[in-house]
Structures are given as C-alpha cells and as structure tokens.
PDB file of N, CA and C in Angstrom:
ATOM      1  N   MET K  60      59.433  38.813  -3.212  1.00 59.00           N
ATOM      2  CA  MET K  60      60.096  37.643  -2.708  1.00 59.00           C
ATOM      3  C   MET K  60      61.262  37.263  -3.605  1.00 59.00           C
ATOM      4  N   CYS K  61      61.981  38.231  -4.049  1.00 61.00           N
ATOM      5  CA  CYS K  61      63.127  37.985  -4.923  1.00 61.00           C
ATOM      6  C   CYS K  61      64.410  38.194  -4.121  1.00 61.00           C
ATOM      7  N   PRO K  62      65.250  37.146  -3.990  1.00 59.00           N
ATOM      8  CA  PRO K  62      66.458  37.289  -3.187  1.00 59.00           C
ATOM      9  C   PRO K  62      67.638  37.933  -3.905  1.00 59.00           C
ATOM     10  N   ALA K  63      67.539  38.145  -5.208  1.00 59.00           N
ATOM     11  CA  ALA K  63      68.669  38.684  -5.967  1.00 59.00           C
ATOM     12  C   ALA K  63      68.960  40.127  -5.564  1.00 59.00           C
ATOM     13  N   ASP K  64      70.223  40.514  -5.687  1.00 57.00           N
ATOM     14  CA  ASP K  64      70.617  41.892  -5.365  1.00 57.00           C
ATOM     15  C   ASP K  64      69.780  42.915  -6.112  1.00 57.00           C
ATOM     16  N   GLU K  65      69.469  42.624  -7.379  1.00 56.00           N
ATOM     17  CA  GLU K  65      68.734  43.567  -8.208  1.00 56.00           C
ATOM     18  C   GLU K  65      67.334  43.848  -7.673  1.00 56.00           C
ATOM     19  N   CYS K  66      66.820  42.980  -6.835  1.00 60.00           N
ATOM     20  CA  CYS K  66      65.459  43.128  -6.307  1.00 60.00           C
ATOM     21  C   CYS K  66      65.416  43.834  -4.957  1.00 60.00           C
ATOM     22  N   GLN K  67      66.548  44.076  -4.360  1.00 59.00           N
ATOM     23  CA  GLN K  67      66.574  44.614  -3.004  1.00 59.00           C
ATOM     24  C   GLN K  67      66.373  46.125  -3.000  1.00 59.00           C
ATOM     25  N   ILE K  68      65.649  46.576  -2.006  1.00 59.00           N
ATOM     26  CA  ILE K  68      65.479  48.011  -1.796  1.00 59.00           C
ATOM     27  C   ILE K  68      66.082  48.354  -0.449  1.00 59.00           C
ATOM     28  N   GLY K  69      66.536  49.564  -0.315  1.00 61.00           N
ATOM     29  CA  GLY K  69      67.130  49.987   0.943  1.00 61.00           C
ATOM     30  C   GLY K  69      66.097  50.015   2.057  1.00 61.00           C
ATOM     31  N   GLN K  70      66.552  49.811   3.277  1.00 57.00           N
ATOM     32  CA  GLN K  70      65.648  49.881   4.416  1.00 57.00           C
ATOM     33  C   GLN K  70      65.484  51.325   4.848  1.00 57.00           C
ATOM     34  N   GLY K  71      64.254  51.700   5.081  1.00 56.00           N
ATOM     35  CA  GLY K  71      63.981  53.022   5.607  1.00 56.00           C
ATOM     36  C   GLY K  71      64.234  53.057   7.105  1.00 56.00           C
ATOM     37  N   HIS K  72      64.393  54.233   7.653  1.00 53.00           N
ATOM     38  CA  HIS K  72      64.685  54.355   9.077  1.00 53.00           C
ATOM     39  C   HIS K  72      63.544  53.849   9.951  1.00 53.00           C
ATOM     40  N   GLU K  73      62.321  53.778   9.408  1.00 55.00           N
ATOM     41  CA  GLU K  73      61.185  53.318  10.194  1.00 55.00           C
ATOM     42  C   GLU K  73      61.115  51.797  10.294  1.00 55.00           C
ATOM     43  N   GLN K  74      61.925  51.083   9.510  1.00 50.00           N
ATOM     44  CA  GLN K  74      61.919  49.630   9.549  1.00 50.00           C
ATOM     45  C   GLN K  74      62.878  49.132  10.619  1.00 50.00           C
ATOM     46  N   LEU K  75      62.409  48.198  11.436  1.00 46.00           N
ATOM     47  CA  LEU K  75      63.229  47.675  12.513  1.00 46.00           C
ATOM     48  C   LEU K  75      63.935  46.379  12.145  1.00 46.00           C
ATOM     49  N   GLU K  76      63.426  45.680  11.151  1.00 51.00           N
ATOM     50  CA  GLU K  76      64.001  44.394  10.749  1.00 51.00           C
ATOM     51  C   GLU K  76      65.409  44.603  10.212  1.00 51.00           C
ATOM     52  N   THR K  77      66.368  43.866  10.774  1.00 46.00           N
ATOM     53  CA  THR K  77      67.745  44.002  10.309  1.00 46.00           C
ATOM     54  C   THR K  77      68.323  42.690   9.798  1.00 46.00           C
ATOM     55  N   SER K  78      67.619  41.584  10.004  1.00 54.00           N
ATOM     56  CA  SER K  78      68.152  40.310   9.533  1.00 54.00           C
ATOM     57  C   SER K  78      67.915  40.164   8.035  1.00 54.00           C
ATOM     58  N   SER K  79      68.729  39.329   7.422  1.00 64.00           N
ATOM     59  CA  SER K  79      68.558  39.054   5.999  1.00 64.00           C
ATOM     60  C   SER K  79      67.256  38.303   5.790  1.00 64.00           C
ATOM     61  N   LYS K  80      66.512  38.688   4.763  1.00 68.00           N
ATOM     62  CA  LYS K  80      65.248  38.012   4.470  1.00 68.00           C
ATOM     63  C   LYS K  80      65.489  36.649   3.844  1.00 68.00           C
ATOM     64  N   PHE K  81      66.639  36.447   3.256  1.00 73.00           N
ATOM     65  CA  PHE K  81      66.911  35.230   2.509  1.00 73.00           C
ATOM     66  C   PHE K  81      68.161  34.566   3.041  1.00 73.00           C
ATOM     67  N   GLN K  82      68.126  33.239   3.077  1.00 76.00           N
ATOM     68  CA  GLN K  82      69.296  32.499   3.516  1.00 76.00           C
ATOM     69  C   GLN K  82      69.365  31.167   2.782  1.00 76.00           C
ATOM     70  N   ILE K  83      70.550  30.629   2.732  1.00 78.00           N
ATOM     71  CA  ILE K  83      70.760  29.321   2.130  1.00 78.00           C
ATOM     72  C   ILE K  83      70.683  28.304   3.254  1.00 78.00           C
ATOM     73  N   THR K  84      69.830  27.315   3.098  1.00 78.00           N
ATOM     74  CA  THR K  84      69.682  26.275   4.105  1.00 78.00           C
ATOM     75  C   THR K  84      70.583  25.117   3.717  1.00 78.00           C
ATOM     76  N   THR K  85      71.621  24.917   4.502  1.00 75.00           N
ATOM     77  CA  THR K  85      72.552  23.838   4.208  1.00 75.00           C
ATOM     78  C   THR K  85      72.934  23.132   5.497  1.00 75.00           C
ATOM     79  N   PRO K  86      72.863  21.860   5.595  1.00 82.00           N
ATOM     80  CA  PRO K  86      72.289  21.027   4.540  1.00 82.00           C
ATOM     81  C   PRO K  86      70.770  21.085   4.581  1.00 82.00           C
ATOM     82  N   LEU K  87      70.178  20.954   3.431  1.00 86.00           N
ATOM     83  CA  LEU K  87      68.725  20.907   3.322  1.00 86.00           C
ATOM     84  C   LEU K  87      68.261  19.568   3.891  1.00 86.00           C
ATOM     85  N   PRO K  88      67.163  19.548   4.635  1.00 90.00           N
ATOM     86  CA  PRO K  88      66.674  18.262   5.151  1.00 90.00           C
ATOM     87  C   PRO K  88      66.504  17.254   4.003  1.00 90.00           C
ATOM     88  N   ASN K  89      66.936  16.012   4.233  1.00 94.00           N
ATOM     89  CA  ASN K  89      66.940  14.990   3.174  1.00 94.00           C
ATOM     90  C   ASN K  89      65.607  14.855   2.460  1.00 94.00           C
ATOM     91  N   ARG K  90      64.515  14.799   3.203  1.00 94.00           N
ATOM     92  CA  ARG K  90      63.203  14.605   2.581  1.00 94.00           C
ATOM     93  C   ARG K  90      62.871  15.763   1.631  1.00 94.00           C
ATOM     94  N   GLN K  91      63.174  16.960   2.058  1.00 94.00           N
ATOM     95  CA  GLN K  91      62.901  18.138   1.234  1.00 94.00           C
ATOM     96  C   GLN K  91      63.798  18.140  -0.004  1.00 94.00           C
ATOM     97  N   ARG K  92      65.083  17.874   0.193  1.00 94.00           N
ATOM     98  CA  ARG K  92      66.033  17.831  -0.928  1.00 94.00           C
ATOM     99  C   ARG K  92      65.618  16.775  -1.945  1.00 94.00           C
ATOM    100  N   GLU K  93      65.265  15.583  -1.460  1.00 96.00           N
ATOM    101  CA  GLU K  93      64.868  14.497  -2.360  1.00 96.00           C
ATOM    102  C   GLU K  93      63.612  14.857  -3.151  1.00 96.00           C
ATOM    103  N   ALA K  94      62.657  15.522  -2.513  1.00 96.00           N
ATOM    104  CA  ALA K  94      61.431  15.936  -3.214  1.00 96.00           C
ATOM    105  C   ALA K  94      61.761  16.935  -4.319  1.00 96.00           C
ATOM    106  N   TYR K  95      62.636  17.898  -4.028  1.00 96.00           N
ATOM    107  CA  TYR K  95      63.017  18.887  -5.036  1.00 96.00           C
ATOM    108  C   TYR K  95      63.783  18.225  -6.182  1.00 96.00           C
ATOM    109  N   GLU K  96      64.706  17.315  -5.843  1.00 96.00           N
ATOM    110  CA  GLU K  96      65.481  16.633  -6.880  1.00 96.00           C
ATOM    111  C   GLU K  96      64.579  15.797  -7.784  1.00 96.00           C
ATOM    112  N   LEU K  97      63.592  15.115  -7.209  1.00 98.00           N
ATOM    113  CA  LEU K  97      62.660  14.314  -8.001  1.00 98.00           C
ATOM    114  C   LEU K  97      61.841  15.205  -8.934  1.00 98.00           C
ATOM    115  N   PHE K  98      61.356  16.321  -8.401  1.00 97.00           N
ATOM    116  CA  PHE K  98      60.608  17.278  -9.219  1.00 97.00           C
ATOM    117  C   PHE K  98      61.458  17.770 -10.391  1.00 97.00           C
ATOM    118  N   LEU K  99      62.694  18.166 -10.110  1.00 97.00           N
ATOM    119  CA  LEU K  99      63.579  18.678 -11.160  1.00 97.00           C
ATOM    120  C   LEU K  99      63.904  17.593 -12.181  1.00 97.00           C
ATOM    121  N   GLN K 100      64.120  16.368 -11.714  1.00 97.00           N
ATOM    122  CA  GLN K 100      64.405  15.259 -12.620  1.00 97.00           C
ATOM    123  C   GLN K 100      63.228  15.027 -13.564  1.00 97.00           C
ATOM    124  N   HIS K 101      62.015  14.994 -13.025  1.00 98.00           N
ATOM    125  CA  HIS K 101      60.829  14.783 -13.863  1.00 98.00           C
ATOM    126  C   HIS K 101      60.624  15.934 -14.852  1.00 98.00           C
ATOM    127  N   ALA K 102      61.073  17.127 -14.488  1.00 96.00           N
ATOM    128  CA  ALA K 102      60.940  18.284 -15.372  1.00 96.00           C
ATOM    129  C   ALA K 102      62.095  18.371 -16.374  1.00 96.00           C
ATOM    130  N   GLY K 103      63.089  17.485 -16.235  1.00 95.00           N
ATOM    131  CA  GLY K 103      64.236  17.511 -17.141  1.00 95.00           C
ATOM    132  C   GLY K 103      65.180  18.668 -16.870  1.00 95.00           C
ATOM    133  N   ILE K 104      65.233  19.109 -15.620  1.00 94.00           N
ATOM    134  CA  ILE K 104      66.072  20.250 -15.243  1.00 94.00           C
ATOM    135  C   ILE K 104      67.298  19.735 -14.497  1.00 94.00           C
ATOM    136  N   ASP K 105      68.494  20.048 -15.016  1.00 91.00           N
ATOM    137  CA  ASP K 105      69.737  19.616 -14.381  1.00 91.00           C
ATOM    138  C   ASP K 105      70.268  20.612 -13.360  1.00 91.00           C
ATOM    139  N   VAL K 106      70.051  21.894 -13.610  1.00 89.00           N
ATOM    140  CA  VAL K 106      70.591  22.943 -12.746  1.00 89.00           C
ATOM    141  C   VAL K 106      69.479  23.922 -12.418  1.00 89.00           C
ATOM    142  N   ALA K 107      69.253  24.148 -11.127  1.00 89.00           N
ATOM    143  CA  ALA K 107      68.199  25.085 -10.727  1.00 89.00           C
ATOM    144  C   ALA K 107      68.390  25.515  -9.283  1.00 89.00           C
ATOM    145  N   ALA K 108      67.753  26.600  -8.951  1.00 87.00           N
ATOM    146  CA  ALA K 108      67.641  27.051  -7.564  1.00 87.00           C
ATOM    147  C   ALA K 108      66.161  27.006  -7.214  1.00 87.00           C
ATOM    148  N   VAL K 109      65.850  26.372  -6.098  1.00 91.00           N
ATOM    149  CA  VAL K 109      64.465  26.269  -5.646  1.00 91.00           C
ATOM    150  C   VAL K 109      64.294  27.236  -4.482  1.00 91.00           C
ATOM    151  N   GLU K 110      63.355  28.151  -4.630  1.00 89.00           N
ATOM    152  CA  GLU K 110      63.098  29.137  -3.575  1.00 89.00           C
ATOM    153  C   GLU K 110      61.807  28.762  -2.868  1.00 89.00           C
ATOM    154  N   TRP K 111      61.848  28.821  -1.545  1.00 90.00           N
ATOM    155  CA  TRP K 111      60.686  28.429  -0.768  1.00 90.00           C
ATOM    156  C   TRP K 111      60.616  29.234   0.522  1.00 90.00           C
ATOM    157  N   VAL K 112      59.429  29.237   1.090  1.00 91.00           N
ATOM    158  CA  VAL K 112      59.214  29.874   2.389  1.00 91.00           C
ATOM    159  C   VAL K 112      58.668  28.818   3.332  1.00 91.00           C
ATOM    160  N   GLU K 113      58.805  29.091   4.603  1.00 90.00           N
ATOM    161  CA  GLU K 113      58.323  28.182   5.637  1.00 90.00           C
ATOM    162  C   GLU K 113      57.379  28.947   6.546  1.00 90.00           C
ATOM    163  N   ASP K 114      56.216  28.346   6.838  1.00 92.00           N
ATOM    164  CA  ASP K 114      55.271  29.028   7.718  1.00 92.00           C
ATOM    165  C   ASP K 114      55.600  28.733   9.183  1.00 92.00           C
ATOM    166  N   ALA K 115      54.816  29.284  10.078  1.00 92.00           N
ATOM    167  CA  ALA K 115      55.068  29.164  11.516  1.00 92.00           C
ATOM    168  C   ALA K 115      55.020  27.719  11.997  1.00 92.00           C
ATOM    169  N   THR K 116      54.341  26.848  11.263  1.00 95.00           N
ATOM    170  CA  THR K 116      54.252  25.439  11.664  1.00 95.00           C
ATOM    171  C   THR K 116      55.361  24.590  11.052  1.00 95.00           C
ATOM    172  N   GLY K 117      56.187  25.191  10.208  1.00 90.00           N
ATOM    173  CA  GLY K 117      57.285  24.464   9.580  1.00 90.00           C
ATOM    174  C   GLY K 117      56.961  23.903   8.207  1.00 90.00           C
ATOM    175  N   LYS K 118      55.748  24.154   7.715  1.00 93.00           N
ATOM    176  CA  LYS K 118      55.374  23.681   6.375  1.00 93.00           C
ATOM    177  C   LYS K 118      56.041  24.576   5.334  1.00 93.00           C
ATOM    178  N   THR K 119      56.599  23.949   4.283  1.00 92.00           N
ATOM    179  CA  THR K 119      57.280  24.718   3.243  1.00 92.00           C
ATOM    180  C   THR K 119      56.396  24.869   2.013  1.00 92.00           C
ATOM    181  N   TYR K 120      56.583  26.011   1.341  1.00 94.00           N
ATOM    182  CA  TYR K 120      55.862  26.328   0.118  1.00 94.00           C
ATOM    183  C   TYR K 120      56.870  26.818  -0.913  1.00 94.00           C
ATOM    184  N   VAL K 121      56.990  26.080  -2.013  1.00 94.00           N
ATOM    185  CA  VAL K 121      57.869  26.508  -3.102  1.00 94.00           C
ATOM    186  C   VAL K 121      57.166  27.620  -3.862  1.00 94.00           C
ATOM    187  N   TYR K 122      57.859  28.725  -4.087  1.00 92.00           N
ATOM    188  CA  TYR K 122      57.263  29.820  -4.844  1.00 92.00           C
ATOM    189  C   TYR K 122      58.020  30.132  -6.131  1.00 92.00           C
ATOM    190  N   ASP K 123      59.191  29.529  -6.332  1.00 91.00           N
ATOM    191  CA  ASP K 123      59.933  29.818  -7.553  1.00 91.00           C
ATOM    192  C   ASP K 123      60.970  28.732  -7.802  1.00 91.00           C
ATOM    193  N   VAL K 124      61.159  28.397  -9.059  1.00 92.00           N
ATOM    194  CA  VAL K 124      62.231  27.508  -9.495  1.00 92.00           C
ATOM    195  C   VAL K 124      62.981  28.259 -10.584  1.00 92.00           C
ATOM    196  N   ASN K 125      64.225  28.575 -10.313  1.00 88.00           N
ATOM    197  CA  ASN K 125      65.036  29.357 -11.248  1.00 88.00           C
ATOM    198  C   ASN K 125      66.021  28.461 -11.975  1.00 88.00           C
ATOM    199  N   THR K 126      65.979  28.515 -13.298  1.00 86.00           N
ATOM    200  CA  THR K 126      66.985  27.810 -14.086  1.00 86.00           C
ATOM    201  C   THR K 126      68.019  28.777 -14.653  1.00 86.00           C
ATOM    202  N   ASN K 127      67.766  30.036 -14.533  1.00 76.00           N
ATOM    203  CA  ASN K 127      68.697  31.086 -14.932  1.00 76.00           C
ATOM    204  C   ASN K 127      68.429  32.226 -13.966  1.00 76.00           C
ATOM    205  N   THR K 128      69.302  32.415 -13.021  1.00 64.00           N
ATOM    206  CA  THR K 128      68.961  33.290 -11.910  1.00 64.00           C
ATOM    207  C   THR K 128      70.077  34.259 -11.563  1.00 64.00           C
ATOM    208  N   ASN K 129      69.711  35.248 -10.819  1.00 66.00           N
ATOM    209  CA  ASN K 129      70.672  36.121 -10.155  1.00 66.00           C
ATOM    210  C   ASN K 129      70.787  35.605  -8.729  1.00 66.00           C
ATOM    211  N   TYR K 130      71.985  35.622  -8.210  1.00 69.00           N
ATOM    212  CA  TYR K 130      72.205  35.062  -6.887  1.00 69.00           C
ATOM    213  C   TYR K 130      72.290  36.168  -5.849  1.00 69.00           C
ATOM    214  N   ASN K 131      72.185  35.779  -4.603  1.00 75.00           N
ATOM    215  CA  ASN K 131      72.247  36.711  -3.497  1.00 75.00           C
ATOM    216  C   ASN K 131      73.601  36.544  -2.810  1.00 75.00           C
ATOM    217  N   PRO K 132      74.553  37.420  -3.114  1.00 80.00           N
ATOM    218  CA  PRO K 132      75.894  37.287  -2.544  1.00 80.00           C
ATOM    219  C   PRO K 132      75.917  37.310  -1.016  1.00 80.00           C
ATOM    220  N   ALA K 133      75.026  38.065  -0.392  1.00 82.00           N
ATOM    221  CA  ALA K 133      75.009  38.124   1.074  1.00 82.00           C
ATOM    222  C   ALA K 133      74.657  36.764   1.662  1.00 82.00           C
ATOM    223  N   ALA K 134      73.669  36.084   1.086  1.00 80.00           N
ATOM    224  CA  ALA K 134      73.284  34.754   1.571  1.00 80.00           C
ATOM    225  C   ALA K 134      74.401  33.747   1.306  1.00 80.00           C
ATOM    226  N   GLU K 135      75.055  33.858   0.146  1.00 84.00           N
ATOM    227  CA  GLU K 135      76.156  32.949  -0.174  1.00 84.00           C
ATOM    228  C   GLU K 135      77.327  33.167   0.781  1.00 84.00           C
ATOM    229  N   GLU K 136      77.643  34.412   1.038  1.00 87.00           N
ATOM    230  CA  GLU K 136      78.759  34.743   1.932  1.00 87.00           C
ATOM    231  C   GLU K 136      78.509  34.223   3.344  1.00 87.00           C
ATOM    232  N   GLU K 137      77.282  34.361   3.811  1.00 86.00           N
ATOM    233  CA  GLU K 137      76.936  33.948   5.176  1.00 86.00           C
ATOM    234  C   GLU K 137      77.136  32.451   5.386  1.00 86.00           C
ATOM    235  N   THR K 138      76.877  31.648   4.360  1.00 85.00           N
ATOM    236  CA  THR K 138      76.987  30.195   4.489  1.00 85.00           C
ATOM    237  C   THR K 138      78.231  29.626   3.816  1.00 85.00           C
ATOM    238  N   ASN K 139      78.984  30.484   3.141  1.00 89.00           N
ATOM    239  CA  ASN K 139      80.169  30.059   2.393  1.00 89.00           C
ATOM    240  C   ASN K 139      79.803  29.012   1.336  1.00 89.00           C
ATOM    241  N   VAL K 140      78.630  29.189   0.733  1.00 84.00           N
ATOM    242  CA  VAL K 140      78.146  28.337  -0.356  1.00 84.00           C
ATOM    243  C   VAL K 140      77.938  29.250  -1.556  1.00 84.00           C
ATOM    244  N   TYR K 141      78.664  28.982  -2.633  1.00 87.00           N
ATOM    245  CA  TYR K 141      78.629  29.853  -3.801  1.00 87.00           C
ATOM    246  C   TYR K 141      78.091  29.089  -5.009  1.00 87.00           C
ATOM    247  N   ALA K 142      76.931  29.483  -5.474  1.00 84.00           N
ATOM    248  CA  ALA K 142      76.237  28.775  -6.553  1.00 84.00           C
ATOM    249  C   ALA K 142      77.081  28.684  -7.818  1.00 84.00           C
ATOM    250  N   HIS K 143      77.787  29.739  -8.170  1.00 86.00           N
ATOM    251  CA  HIS K 143      78.587  29.719  -9.398  1.00 86.00           C
ATOM    252  C   HIS K 143      79.689  28.661  -9.331  1.00 86.00           C
ATOM    253  N   GLU K 144      80.254  28.439  -8.131  1.00 89.00           N
ATOM    254  CA  GLU K 144      81.284  27.408  -7.990  1.00 89.00           C
ATOM    255  C   GLU K 144      80.688  26.021  -8.221  1.00 89.00           C
ATOM    256  N   HIS K 145      79.503  25.787  -7.671  1.00 87.00           N
ATOM    257  CA  HIS K 145      78.844  24.494  -7.865  1.00 87.00           C
ATOM    258  C   HIS K 145      78.463  24.288  -9.331  1.00 87.00           C
ATOM    259  N   LEU K 146      78.021  25.343  -9.989  1.00 88.00           N
ATOM    260  CA  LEU K 146      77.673  25.250 -11.406  1.00 88.00           C
ATOM    261  C   LEU K 146      78.912  24.929 -12.243  1.00 88.00           C
ATOM    262  N   ALA K 147      80.017  25.594 -11.967  1.00 89.00           N
ATOM    263  CA  ALA K 147      81.256  25.335 -12.707  1.00 89.00           C
ATOM    264  C   ALA K 147      81.718  23.894 -12.491  1.00 89.00           C
ATOM    265  N   GLU K 148      81.615  23.401 -11.265  1.00 91.00           N
ATOM    266  CA  GLU K 148      81.998  22.016 -10.978  1.00 91.00           C
ATOM    267  C   GLU K 148      81.096  21.036 -11.737  1.00 91.00           C
ATOM    268  N   PHE K 149      79.787  21.291 -11.734  1.00 91.00           N
ATOM    269  CA  PHE K 149      78.836  20.442 -12.454  1.00 91.00           C
ATOM    270  C   PHE K 149      79.166  20.402 -13.945  1.00 91.00           C
ATOM    271  N   LEU K 150      79.404  21.569 -14.531  1.00 91.00           N
ATOM    272  CA  LEU K 150      79.702  21.629 -15.964  1.00 91.00           C
ATOM    273  C   LEU K 150      81.036  20.964 -16.288  1.00 91.00           C
ATOM    274  N   GLY K 151      82.021  21.115 -15.410  1.00 93.00           N
ATOM    275  CA  GLY K 151      83.309  20.445 -15.600  1.00 93.00           C
ATOM    276  C   GLY K 151      83.158  18.931 -15.559  1.00 93.00           C
ATOM    277  N   ASP K 152      82.364  18.440 -14.596  1.00 93.00           N
ATOM    278  CA  ASP K 152      82.106  16.996 -14.513  1.00 93.00           C
ATOM    279  C   ASP K 152      81.394  16.500 -15.767  1.00 93.00           C
ATOM    280  N   LEU K 153      80.463  17.290 -16.268  1.00 92.00           N
ATOM    281  CA  LEU K 153      79.722  16.924 -17.476  1.00 92.00           C
ATOM    282  C   LEU K 153      80.656  16.835 -18.688  1.00 92.00           C
ATOM    283  N   LEU K 154      81.561  17.796 -18.816  1.00 93.00           N
ATOM    284  CA  LEU K 154      82.551  17.756 -19.904  1.00 93.00           C
ATOM    285  C   LEU K 154      83.406  16.494 -19.813  1.00 93.00           C
ATOM    286  N   SER K 155      83.799  16.158 -18.604  1.00 93.00           N
ATOM    287  CA  SER K 155      84.629  14.983 -18.395  1.00 93.00           C
ATOM    288  C   SER K 155      83.876  13.700 -18.730  1.00 93.00           C
ATOM    289  N   GLU K 156      82.656  13.574 -18.225  1.00 93.00           N
ATOM    290  CA  GLU K 156      81.867  12.358 -18.432  1.00 93.00           C
ATOM    291  C   GLU K 156      81.468  12.162 -19.892  1.00 93.00           C
ATOM    292  N   LYS K 157      81.001  13.212 -20.533  1.00 92.00           N
ATOM    293  CA  LYS K 157      80.456  13.076 -21.897  1.00 92.00           C
ATOM    294  C   LYS K 157      81.519  13.140 -22.988  1.00 92.00           C
ATOM    295  N   TYR K 158      82.575  13.927 -22.753  1.00 91.00           N
ATOM    296  CA  TYR K 158      83.534  14.184 -23.829  1.00 91.00           C
ATOM    297  C   TYR K 158      84.981  13.842 -23.468  1.00 91.00           C
ATOM    298  N   GLY K 159      85.212  13.381 -22.252  1.00 92.00           N
ATOM    299  CA  GLY K 159      86.558  13.030 -21.839  1.00 92.00           C
ATOM    300  C   GLY K 159      87.485  14.216 -21.682  1.00 92.00           C
ATOM    301  N   ILE K 160      86.917  15.402 -21.570  1.00 90.00           N
ATOM    302  CA  ILE K 160      87.723  16.617 -21.419  1.00 90.00           C
ATOM    303  C   ILE K 160      87.967  16.856 -19.932  1.00 90.00           C
ATOM    304  N   GLU K 161      89.224  16.926 -19.557  1.00 88.00           N
ATOM    305  CA  GLU K 161      89.587  17.193 -18.167  1.00 88.00           C
ATOM    306  C   GLU K 161      90.057  18.640 -18.047  1.00 88.00           C
ATOM    307  N   LEU K 162      89.444  19.376 -17.167  1.00 84.00           N
ATOM    308  CA  LEU K 162      89.830  20.767 -16.944  1.00 84.00           C
ATOM    309  C   LEU K 162      90.919  20.833 -15.884  1.00 84.00           C
ATOM    310  N   PRO K 163      91.819  21.809 -15.984  1.00 83.00           N
ATOM    311  CA  PRO K 163      92.852  21.956 -14.951  1.00 83.00           C
ATOM    312  C   PRO K 163      92.210  22.311 -13.613  1.00 83.00           C
ATOM    313  N   GLN K 164      92.804  21.823 -12.561  1.00 75.00           N
ATOM    314  CA  GLN K 164      92.273  22.078 -11.212  1.00 75.00           C
ATOM    315  C   GLN K 164      92.692  23.429 -10.705  1.00 75.00           C
TER     316      GLN K 164
END
C-alpha cells in the first residue's frame, strides 16, 4: 500500500486493472480534513501526508502518516496538486512569519 514511485511494480499481462491505485482527494471532505488536522496538531506535526483507504461502505481507515515521504507524481499530475509546491509555500510563510524574511515570488 505504498503510493511512491519506488514501491510500484509493473503490471503483468494477466492483470486487468488499469486505473491508478492511488489518487489525491481534493478537496478532502471537511470532517475528514479537520480530524486529520486535529490529530497532526496533537502530535506536533506541521507537515505530513495522511494515507487512507475507504471500504465499500465509505468508512475510511488511516494506514500511514508520512512526515518524510516519497510522492506519487502520477497522482499529483492527475489532480494538478504538487506536494513539493505546498511544502515550499509553507516553509516560505514560516520564514516570513518567524524571521521577517521575504522570498522572491
């Protein structure tokens, strides 16, 4: 259940599944997002990726919280959401707020 490129194996000819196993859900439902944010806040985590699966009834199960991760470019490309861009923006805002350092746009 690892979405990173390094974890992917090629599909054999006997496999019929062609859809991506992993996708970025955007926007995440508010209740789910708020629960994850509260969990991360209580854990003292500022930056993370939360990986979860959903069963046939729609119930979600978190199976991994990554604070240092490899990303899945195919999932990012499909949704036009790029984790590294969000991380750079977060760190730039932090530099500005804490140290008054403004980065060029």
